[in-house]
Amino acid sequence: MTRRRWIQGIAAAVLTFPWVVVGAAHLFIHDRGYYDWLFHDVHGGQYLDSKGVLFQHHVNEGGIMALKMALDRLGVRATRDELLALAGIETHGTTLYRMYRAAKAKGLNASGRRLTYEELEHAPLPVIVLFNGDQYGVVTEFTDKRGFIMLDPRWGRLYWTREEFLRYWQGETLLMVRAT
């Protein structure tokens, strides 16, 4: 094999490899989210299933999908596209403040608060939490004194223990209730 053919082969492999990876990823992602079947142990929380979870389609949609799941649980109708327009989205996603404004626009009483875990246990559910620096989830139920259930738009329905969650969470929440 000539040196030129060898270089052409390497160049073809380098240019082709990313497309193969992307194509394979789409086989696994489609409607189930980000590899939840394989990587559920990598992320905090214990994977339960995907019941009730609306998975994000892009890495920057976690906040929008968490907001949609919370609104659905409160009986407030909203489409993904409507929430994208109300809250806005950038390369890194959206913020709790933008989600707060979108919730207010949908007629909810909303407030962004920094809570302790004990306050979170007594907050009206569902509660949107910001954890791990840039991920959103929806706390839907406290199952026992040790932990709770969270709908995570990236990974699925998860069980978190108090101890594990406190390693990832700084207390940032979005509280919402229907206006009376």
Short mmCIF file of the C-alpha atoms (twelve columns), coordinates in Angstrom:
data_MODEL
# 
_entry.id   MODEL 
# 
loop_
_atom_site.group_PDB 
_atom_site.id 
_atom_site.type_symbol 
_atom_site.label_atom_id 
_atom_site.label_alt_id 
_atom_site.label_comp_id 
_atom_site.label_asym_id 
_atom_site.label_seq_id 
_atom_site.Cartn_x 
_atom_site.Cartn_y 
_atom_site.Cartn_z 
_atom_site.pdbx_PDB_model_num 
ATOM 1   C CA . MET A 1   0.000   0.000  0.000  1 
ATOM 2   C CA . THR A 2   1.348   3.388  -0.925 1 
ATOM 3   C CA . ARG A 3   1.727   6.170  1.578  1 
ATOM 4   C CA . ARG A 4   -0.870  8.211  -0.299 1 
ATOM 5   C CA . ARG A 5   -3.469  5.405  -0.120 1 
ATOM 6   C CA . TRP A 6   -2.743  4.950  3.582  1 
ATOM 7   C CA . ILE A 7   -3.315  8.684  4.258  1 
ATOM 8   C CA . GLN A 8   -6.529  8.618  2.191  1 
ATOM 9   C CA . GLY A 9   -7.759  5.643  4.223  1 
ATOM 10  C CA . ILE A 10  -7.047  7.389  7.518  1 
ATOM 11  C CA . ALA A 11  -8.743  10.586 6.289  1 
ATOM 12  C CA . ALA A 12  -11.819 8.621  5.184  1 
ATOM 13  C CA . ALA A 13  -12.027 6.883  8.566  1 
ATOM 14  C CA . VAL A 14  -11.685 10.159 10.477 1 
ATOM 15  C CA . LEU A 15  -14.378 11.816 8.367  1 
ATOM 16  C CA . THR A 16  -16.740 8.821  8.482  1 
ATOM 17  C CA . PHE A 17  -16.467 7.858  12.168 1 
ATOM 18  C CA . PRO A 18  -18.513 10.785 13.601 1 
ATOM 19  C CA . TRP A 19  -21.398 10.024 11.233 1 
ATOM 20  C CA . VAL A 20  -21.390 6.370  12.240 1 
ATOM 21  C CA . VAL A 21  -21.523 7.355  15.919 1 
ATOM 22  C CA . VAL A 22  -24.352 9.842  15.324 1 
ATOM 23  C CA . GLY A 23  -26.293 7.283  13.287 1 
ATOM 24  C CA . ALA A 24  -25.894 4.630  15.971 1 
ATOM 25  C CA . ALA A 25  -26.934 7.108  18.666 1 
ATOM 26  C CA . HIS A 26  -30.214 7.811  16.861 1 
ATOM 27  C CA . LEU A 27  -31.017 4.100  16.938 1 
ATOM 28  C CA . PHE A 28  -30.847 4.189  20.733 1 
ATOM 29  C CA . ILE A 29  -32.246 7.645  21.478 1 
ATOM 30  C CA . HIS A 30  -35.393 7.955  19.310 1 
ATOM 31  C CA . ASP A 31  -38.264 8.310  21.824 1 
ATOM 32  C CA . ARG A 32  -36.617 6.839  24.945 1 
ATOM 33  C CA . GLY A 33  -34.256 9.690  25.825 1 
ATOM 34  C CA . TYR A 34  -30.522 9.747  26.308 1 
ATOM 35  C CA . TYR A 35  -29.473 6.102  26.547 1 
ATOM 36  C CA . ASP A 36  -31.510 5.570  29.711 1 
ATOM 37  C CA . TRP A 37  -31.443 1.840  29.095 1 
ATOM 38  C CA . LEU A 38  -27.639 1.763  29.290 1 
ATOM 39  C CA . PHE A 39  -26.396 4.668  31.381 1 
ATOM 40  C CA . HIS A 40  -28.968 4.907  34.167 1 
ATOM 41  C CA . ASP A 41  -26.291 4.000  36.742 1 
ATOM 42  C CA . VAL A 42  -23.964 6.823  35.634 1 
ATOM 43  C CA . HIS A 43  -26.383 9.554  36.664 1 
ATOM 44  C CA . GLY A 44  -27.497 10.130 40.249 1 
ATOM 45  C CA . GLY A 45  -30.690 8.477  41.400 1 
ATOM 46  C CA . GLN A 46  -31.896 4.929  40.841 1 
ATOM 47  C CA . TYR A 47  -33.573 4.326  37.496 1 
ATOM 48  C CA . LEU A 48  -37.130 3.006  37.828 1 
ATOM 49  C CA . ASP A 49  -38.702 3.323  34.372 1 
ATOM 50  C CA . SER A 50  -39.862 5.973  31.908 1 
ATOM 51  C CA . LYS A 51  -43.498 6.166  33.085 1 
ATOM 52  C CA . GLY A 52  -44.798 9.738  32.882 1 
ATOM 53  C CA . VAL A 53  -41.533 11.167 31.543 1 
ATOM 54  C CA . LEU A 54  -41.347 13.498 28.552 1 
ATOM 55  C CA . PHE A 55  -37.818 13.097 27.262 1 
ATOM 56  C CA . GLN A 56  -35.830 16.005 25.935 1 
ATOM 57  C CA . HIS A 57  -34.939 15.744 22.246 1 
ATOM 58  C CA . HIS A 58  -31.941 18.054 22.455 1 
ATOM 59  C CA . VAL A 59  -29.405 18.576 25.202 1 
ATOM 60  C CA . ASN A 60  -30.699 22.124 25.861 1 
ATOM 61  C CA . GLU A 61  -34.397 21.197 26.310 1 
ATOM 62  C CA . GLY A 62  -34.311 19.751 29.831 1 
ATOM 63  C CA . GLY A 63  -35.862 22.800 31.478 1 
ATOM 64  C CA . ILE A 64  -38.628 23.098 28.898 1 
ATOM 65  C CA . MET A 65  -39.553 19.419 29.208 1 
ATOM 66  C CA . ALA A 66  -39.455 19.596 33.026 1 
ATOM 67  C CA . LEU A 67  -41.787 22.599 32.880 1 
ATOM 68  C CA . LYS A 68  -44.123 20.744 30.507 1 
ATOM 69  C CA . MET A 69  -44.243 17.708 32.821 1 
ATOM 70  C CA . ALA A 70  -45.009 19.930 35.833 1 
ATOM 71  C CA . LEU A 71  -47.733 21.817 33.943 1 
ATOM 72  C CA . ASP A 72  -49.270 18.533 32.765 1 
ATOM 73  C CA . ARG A 73  -49.422 17.324 36.377 1 
ATOM 74  C CA . LEU A 74  -51.146 20.571 37.372 1 
ATOM 75  C CA . GLY A 75  -53.694 20.171 34.564 1 
ATOM 76  C CA . VAL A 76  -52.423 23.153 32.568 1 
ATOM 77  C CA . ARG A 77  -52.327 22.641 28.821 1 
ATOM 78  C CA . ALA A 78  -49.222 23.765 26.987 1 
ATOM 79  C CA . THR A 79  -47.293 22.496 24.006 1 
ATOM 80  C CA . ARG A 80  -43.540 22.155 23.853 1 
ATOM 81  C CA . ASP A 81  -43.403 24.823 21.143 1 
ATOM 82  C CA . GLU A 82  -45.532 27.204 23.211 1 
ATOM 83  C CA . LEU A 83  -43.213 26.793 26.202 1 
ATOM 84  C CA . LEU A 84  -40.171 27.281 23.979 1 
ATOM 85  C CA . ALA A 85  -41.682 30.594 22.845 1 
ATOM 86  C CA . LEU A 86  -42.642 31.679 26.384 1 
ATOM 87  C CA . ALA A 87  -39.456 30.669 28.197 1 
ATOM 88  C CA . GLY A 88  -36.946 30.956 25.404 1 
ATOM 89  C CA . ILE A 89  -34.041 28.650 24.887 1 
ATOM 90  C CA . GLU A 90  -30.387 29.208 24.175 1 
ATOM 91  C CA . THR A 91  -27.439 26.954 23.472 1 
ATOM 92  C CA . HIS A 92  -27.131 26.087 27.169 1 
ATOM 93  C CA . GLY A 93  -30.888 25.740 27.717 1 
ATOM 94  C CA . THR A 94  -33.189 27.939 29.755 1 
ATOM 95  C CA . THR A 95  -33.154 29.385 33.270 1 
ATOM 96  C CA . LEU A 96  -35.417 29.007 36.287 1 
ATOM 97  C CA . TYR A 97  -36.349 32.668 35.889 1 
ATOM 98  C CA . ARG A 98  -37.509 32.137 32.299 1 
ATOM 99  C CA . MET A 99  -39.452 29.060 33.374 1 
ATOM 100 C CA . TYR A 100 -41.001 31.146 36.172 1 
ATOM 101 C CA . ARG A 101 -42.143 33.752 33.610 1 
ATOM 102 C CA . ALA A 102 -43.607 31.018 31.389 1 
ATOM 103 C CA . ALA A 103 -45.505 29.504 34.349 1 
ATOM 104 C CA . LYS A 104 -46.896 32.946 35.233 1 
ATOM 105 C CA . ALA A 105 -47.925 33.453 31.591 1 
ATOM 106 C CA . LYS A 106 -49.872 30.167 31.821 1 
ATOM 107 C CA . GLY A 107 -51.809 31.551 34.806 1 
ATOM 108 C CA . LEU A 108 -49.999 29.824 37.673 1 
ATOM 109 C CA . ASN A 109 -48.833 31.298 40.945 1 
ATOM 110 C CA . ALA A 110 -45.115 30.611 40.766 1 
ATOM 111 C CA . SER A 111 -42.021 31.476 42.745 1 
ATOM 112 C CA . GLY A 112 -38.370 30.611 42.533 1 
ATOM 113 C CA . ARG A 113 -36.979 29.692 45.929 1 
ATOM 114 C CA . ARG A 114 -33.873 28.260 47.540 1 
ATOM 115 C CA . LEU A 115 -35.191 25.568 49.883 1 
ATOM 116 C CA . THR A 116 -33.775 23.166 52.407 1 
ATOM 117 C CA . TYR A 117 -34.532 19.490 51.917 1 
ATOM 118 C CA . GLU A 118 -37.044 19.669 54.791 1 
ATOM 119 C CA . GLU A 119 -38.840 22.565 53.075 1 
ATOM 120 C CA . LEU A 120 -38.844 20.617 49.807 1 
ATOM 121 C CA . GLU A 121 -40.550 17.703 51.593 1 
ATOM 122 C CA . HIS A 122 -43.429 20.008 52.575 1 
ATOM 123 C CA . ALA A 123 -43.676 22.028 49.348 1 
ATOM 124 C CA . PRO A 124 -46.722 21.621 47.103 1 
ATOM 125 C CA . LEU A 125 -45.929 19.077 44.386 1 
ATOM 126 C CA . PRO A 126 -44.858 18.991 41.640 1 
ATOM 127 C CA . VAL A 127 -41.675 21.016 42.213 1 
ATOM 128 C CA . ILE A 128 -39.082 21.709 39.539 1 
ATOM 129 C CA . VAL A 129 -35.543 21.392 40.894 1 
ATOM 130 C CA . LEU A 130 -32.245 22.480 39.386 1 
ATOM 131 C CA . PHE A 131 -29.532 19.984 40.268 1 
ATOM 132 C CA . ASN A 132 -26.081 18.932 39.170 1 
ATOM 133 C CA . GLY A 133 -25.420 22.484 37.994 1 
ATOM 134 C CA . ASP A 134 -27.470 22.424 34.805 1 
ATOM 135 C CA . GLN A 135 -30.126 19.702 34.961 1 
ATOM 136 C CA . TYR A 136 -33.827 20.012 35.712 1 
ATOM 137 C CA . GLY A 137 -36.162 17.456 37.204 1 
ATOM 138 C CA . VAL A 138 -39.697 17.342 38.573 1 
ATOM 139 C CA . VAL A 139 -40.187 16.024 42.098 1 
ATOM 140 C CA . THR A 140 -43.557 14.274 42.064 1 
ATOM 141 C CA . GLU A 141 -43.770 12.247 45.255 1 
ATOM 142 C CA . PHE A 142 -41.986 11.572 48.528 1 
ATOM 143 C CA . THR A 143 -42.172 7.813  48.937 1 
ATOM 144 C CA . ASP A 144 -40.729 7.537  52.426 1 
ATOM 145 C CA . LYS A 145 -38.466 9.409  54.844 1 
ATOM 146 C CA . ARG A 146 -35.435 8.284  52.843 1 
ATOM 147 C CA . GLY A 147 -36.282 9.609  49.393 1 
ATOM 148 C CA . PHE A 148 -38.548 10.659 46.555 1 
ATOM 149 C CA . ILE A 149 -39.487 10.145 42.913 1 
ATOM 150 C CA . MET A 150 -38.247 12.554 40.243 1 
ATOM 151 C CA . LEU A 151 -39.143 12.767 36.568 1 
ATOM 152 C CA . ASP A 152 -35.890 13.556 34.780 1 
ATOM 153 C CA . PRO A 153 -36.252 14.544 31.095 1 
ATOM 154 C CA . ARG A 154 -32.782 13.212 30.354 1 
ATOM 155 C CA . TRP A 155 -32.785 9.868  32.202 1 
ATOM 156 C CA . GLY A 156 -36.333 8.792  33.112 1 
ATOM 157 C CA . ARG A 157 -38.272 8.254  36.325 1 
ATOM 158 C CA . LEU A 158 -35.761 8.032  39.170 1 
ATOM 159 C CA . TYR A 159 -35.762 7.285  42.887 1 
ATOM 160 C CA . TRP A 160 -33.397 9.565  44.813 1 
ATOM 161 C CA . THR A 161 -32.337 9.108  48.414 1 
ATOM 162 C CA . ARG A 162 -32.011 12.251 50.472 1 
ATOM 163 C CA . GLU A 163 -28.259 11.751 50.968 1 
ATOM 164 C CA . GLU A 164 -27.523 11.257 47.287 1 
ATOM 165 C CA . PHE A 165 -29.692 14.167 46.155 1 
ATOM 166 C CA . LEU A 166 -28.070 16.596 48.583 1 
ATOM 167 C CA . ARG A 167 -24.711 15.939 46.887 1 
ATOM 168 C CA . TYR A 168 -26.130 17.289 43.592 1 
ATOM 169 C CA . TRP A 169 -28.650 19.928 44.721 1 
ATOM 170 C CA . GLN A 170 -28.043 23.460 46.018 1 
ATOM 171 C CA . GLY A 171 -31.684 24.145 46.959 1 
ATOM 172 C CA . GLU A 172 -32.841 25.843 43.748 1 
ATOM 173 C CA . THR A 173 -36.511 25.217 42.975 1 
ATOM 174 C CA . LEU A 174 -39.473 26.518 41.036 1 
ATOM 175 C CA . LEU A 175 -42.710 26.208 43.014 1 
ATOM 176 C CA . MET A 176 -46.028 26.398 41.171 1 
ATOM 177 C CA . VAL A 177 -49.682 26.105 42.122 1 
ATOM 178 C CA . ARG A 178 -52.855 26.789 40.206 1 
ATOM 179 C CA . ALA A 179 -54.191 30.296 40.746 1 
ATOM 180 C CA . THR A 180 -57.426 30.360 42.725 1 
# 
